[in-house]
Short mmCIF file of C-alpha atoms in Angstrom, two decimals:
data_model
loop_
_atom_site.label_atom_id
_atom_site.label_comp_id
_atom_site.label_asym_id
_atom_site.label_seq_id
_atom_site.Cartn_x
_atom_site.Cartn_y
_atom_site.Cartn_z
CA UNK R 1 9.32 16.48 1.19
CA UNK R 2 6.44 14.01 0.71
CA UNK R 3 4.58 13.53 -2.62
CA UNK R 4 0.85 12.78 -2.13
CA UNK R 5 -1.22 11.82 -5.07
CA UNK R 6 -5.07 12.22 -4.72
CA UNK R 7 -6.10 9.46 -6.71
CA UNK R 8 -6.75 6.19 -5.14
CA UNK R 9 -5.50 4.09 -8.16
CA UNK R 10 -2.06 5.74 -8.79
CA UNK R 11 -0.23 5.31 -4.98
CA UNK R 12 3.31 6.54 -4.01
CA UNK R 13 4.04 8.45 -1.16
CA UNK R 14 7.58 9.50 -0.08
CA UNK R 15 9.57 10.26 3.34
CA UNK R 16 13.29 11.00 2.72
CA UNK R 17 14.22 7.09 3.12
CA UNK R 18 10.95 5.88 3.18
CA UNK R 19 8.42 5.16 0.35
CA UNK R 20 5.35 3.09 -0.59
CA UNK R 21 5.04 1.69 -4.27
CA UNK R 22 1.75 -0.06 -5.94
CA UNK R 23 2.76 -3.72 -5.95
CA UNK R 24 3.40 -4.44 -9.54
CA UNK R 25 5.67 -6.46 -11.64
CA UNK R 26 9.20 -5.21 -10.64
CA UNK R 27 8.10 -5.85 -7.00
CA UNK R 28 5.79 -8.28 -5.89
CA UNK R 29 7.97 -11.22 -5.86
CA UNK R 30 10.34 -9.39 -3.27
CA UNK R 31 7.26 -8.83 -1.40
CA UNK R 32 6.73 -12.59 -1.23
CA UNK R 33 9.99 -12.69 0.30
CA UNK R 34 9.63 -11.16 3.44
CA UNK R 35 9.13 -12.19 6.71
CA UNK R 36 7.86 -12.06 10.35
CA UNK R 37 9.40 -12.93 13.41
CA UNK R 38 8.46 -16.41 14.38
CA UNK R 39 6.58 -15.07 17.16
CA UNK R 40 4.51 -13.14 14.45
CA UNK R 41 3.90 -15.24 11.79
CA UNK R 42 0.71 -16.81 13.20
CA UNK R 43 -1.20 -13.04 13.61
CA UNK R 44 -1.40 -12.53 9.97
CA UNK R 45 -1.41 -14.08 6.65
CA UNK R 46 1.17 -14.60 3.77
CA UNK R 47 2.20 -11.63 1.36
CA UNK R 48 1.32 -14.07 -1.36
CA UNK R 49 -2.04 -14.84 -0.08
CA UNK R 50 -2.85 -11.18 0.29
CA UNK R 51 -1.64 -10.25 -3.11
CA UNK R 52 -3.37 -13.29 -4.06
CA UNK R 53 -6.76 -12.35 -2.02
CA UNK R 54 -6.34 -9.22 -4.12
CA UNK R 55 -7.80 -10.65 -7.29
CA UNK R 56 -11.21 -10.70 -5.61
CA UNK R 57 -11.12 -7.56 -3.54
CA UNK R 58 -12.42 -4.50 -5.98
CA UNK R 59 -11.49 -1.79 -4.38
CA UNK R 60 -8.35 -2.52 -2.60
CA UNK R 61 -4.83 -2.37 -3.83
CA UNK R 62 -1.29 -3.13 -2.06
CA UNK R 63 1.98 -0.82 -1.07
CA UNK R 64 5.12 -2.25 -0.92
CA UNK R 65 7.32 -0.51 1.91
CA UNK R 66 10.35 0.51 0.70
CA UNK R 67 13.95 2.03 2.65
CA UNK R 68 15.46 4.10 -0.18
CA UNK R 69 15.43 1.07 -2.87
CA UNK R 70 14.75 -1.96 -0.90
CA UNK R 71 11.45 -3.67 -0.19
CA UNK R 72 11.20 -3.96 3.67
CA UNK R 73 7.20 -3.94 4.11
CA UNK R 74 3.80 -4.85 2.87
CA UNK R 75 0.72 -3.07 2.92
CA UNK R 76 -2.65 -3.81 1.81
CA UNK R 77 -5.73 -1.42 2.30
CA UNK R 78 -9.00 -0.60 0.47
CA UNK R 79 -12.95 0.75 0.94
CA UNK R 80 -14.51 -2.35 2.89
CA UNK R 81 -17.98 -3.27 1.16
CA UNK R 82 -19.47 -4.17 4.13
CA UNK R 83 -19.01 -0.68 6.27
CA UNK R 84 -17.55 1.65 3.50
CA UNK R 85 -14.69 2.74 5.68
CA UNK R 86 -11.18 2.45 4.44
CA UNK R 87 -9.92 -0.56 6.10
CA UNK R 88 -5.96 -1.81 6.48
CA UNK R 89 -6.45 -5.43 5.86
CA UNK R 90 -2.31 -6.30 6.62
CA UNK R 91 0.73 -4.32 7.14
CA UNK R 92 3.98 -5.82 7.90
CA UNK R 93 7.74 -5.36 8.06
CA UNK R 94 10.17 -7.58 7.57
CA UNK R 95 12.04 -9.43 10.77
CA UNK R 96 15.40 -7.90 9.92
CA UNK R 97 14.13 -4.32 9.98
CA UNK R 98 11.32 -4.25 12.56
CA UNK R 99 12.55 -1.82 15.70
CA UNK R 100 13.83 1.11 13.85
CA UNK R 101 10.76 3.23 13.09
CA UNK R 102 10.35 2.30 9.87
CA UNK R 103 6.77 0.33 10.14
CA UNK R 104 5.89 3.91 12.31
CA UNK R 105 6.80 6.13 9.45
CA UNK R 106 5.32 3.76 6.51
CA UNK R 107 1.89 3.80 8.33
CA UNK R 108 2.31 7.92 8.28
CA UNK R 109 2.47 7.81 4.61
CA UNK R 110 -0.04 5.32 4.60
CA UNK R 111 -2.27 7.58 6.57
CA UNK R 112 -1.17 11.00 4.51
CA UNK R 113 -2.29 8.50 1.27
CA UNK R 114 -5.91 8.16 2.70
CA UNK R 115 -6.37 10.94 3.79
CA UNK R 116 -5.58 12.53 0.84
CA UNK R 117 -7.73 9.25 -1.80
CA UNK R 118 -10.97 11.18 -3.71
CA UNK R 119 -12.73 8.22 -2.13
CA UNK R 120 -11.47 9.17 1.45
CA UNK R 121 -14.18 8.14 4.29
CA UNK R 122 -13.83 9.92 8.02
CA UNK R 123 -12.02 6.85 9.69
CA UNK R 124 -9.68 3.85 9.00
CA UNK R 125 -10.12 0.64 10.69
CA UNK R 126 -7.51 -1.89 11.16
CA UNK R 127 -7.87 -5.24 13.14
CA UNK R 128 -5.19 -7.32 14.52
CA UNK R 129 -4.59 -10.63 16.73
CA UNK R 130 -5.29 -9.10 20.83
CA UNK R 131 -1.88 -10.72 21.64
CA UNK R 132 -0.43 -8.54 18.93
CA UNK R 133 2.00 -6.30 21.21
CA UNK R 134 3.98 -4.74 18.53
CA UNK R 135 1.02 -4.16 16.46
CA UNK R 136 -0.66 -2.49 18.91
CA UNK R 137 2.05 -0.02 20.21
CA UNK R 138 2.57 0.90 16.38
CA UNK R 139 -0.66 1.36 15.35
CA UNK R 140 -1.10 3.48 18.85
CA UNK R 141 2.14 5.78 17.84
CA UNK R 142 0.54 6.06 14.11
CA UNK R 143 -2.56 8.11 15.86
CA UNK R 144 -4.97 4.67 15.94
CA UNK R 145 -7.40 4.35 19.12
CA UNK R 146 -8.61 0.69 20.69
CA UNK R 147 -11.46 0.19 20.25
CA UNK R 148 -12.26 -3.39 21.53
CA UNK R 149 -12.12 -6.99 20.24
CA UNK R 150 -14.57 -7.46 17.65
CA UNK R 151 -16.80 -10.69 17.58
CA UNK R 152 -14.99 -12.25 14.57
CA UNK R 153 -11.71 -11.65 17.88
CA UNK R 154 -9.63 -9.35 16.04
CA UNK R 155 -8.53 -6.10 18.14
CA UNK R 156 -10.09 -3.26 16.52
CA UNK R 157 -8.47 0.66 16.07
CA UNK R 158 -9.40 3.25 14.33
CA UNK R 159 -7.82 6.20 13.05
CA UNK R 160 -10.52 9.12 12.81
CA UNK R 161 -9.58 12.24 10.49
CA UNK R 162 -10.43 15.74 11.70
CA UNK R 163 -13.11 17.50 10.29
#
């Protein structure tokens, strides 16, 4: 049974293996730690820049993805200034456990967590590298519709909540 808290600021969500944790202390350096496939590293940027890029963000915050008690994924998501949408700046899973659903079902809970934030807008936006195949089919199973390349030549999706 999952566990949704409404607040923005305090985030854990659970599946029965699968569970997102604030990054925090106890977590962030295995964070660091993971990786991409070689053929993925270029589409996004480091965990530790991200976590770093965090500092001067206000109002975003970072998950890490976790199978039972292991750190396997990243996540980092917040209200962009600039539209006031929610926005999924990077989401990743490490090499070793990319294939098996997991990335599918952490970007559920990472859904169910929006949609349940006091501070929830309508849609979620999420941009990735256009020859970003496994992005693309994942963010398509999560629910997430193309919606073109944008002009900074990111692919853009959105998720849009029902009324």
């Amino acid at each position: 049974m999952a566990r949704t808290r409404a607040a923005f600021s305090v985030i854990e969500e659970e599946s029965d293996i699968i569970h997102l944790e604030q990054i925090n202390r106890s977590n962030w350096e295995h964070c660091i730690e993971l990786k991409l496939k070689e053929e993925q590293q270029a589409f996004m940027a480091s965990n530790l820049y991200s976590i770093a890029e965090l500092q001067f963000l206000p109002g975003f915050t970072a998950a890490a993805v976790y199978l039972e008690n292991r750190v396997i994924g990243f996540a980092m998501y917040g209200v962009d200034p600039d539209d006031h949408n929610y926005w999924i700046y990077r989401f990743m899973i490490d090499e070793t456990e990319q294939g098996k659903g997991y990335g599918t079902e952490a970007m559920k809970i990472l859904i169910g967590m929006i949609m349940n934030a006091v501070d929830r807008t309508d849609i979620i936006r999420i941009g990735y590298h256009p020859d970003n195949e496994g992005a693309r089919r994942l963010y398509s199973r999560a629910g997430f519709q193309i919606e073109g390349i944008a002009h900074w030549g990111e692919e853009l999706a959105a998720y849009h909540f029902n009324s």
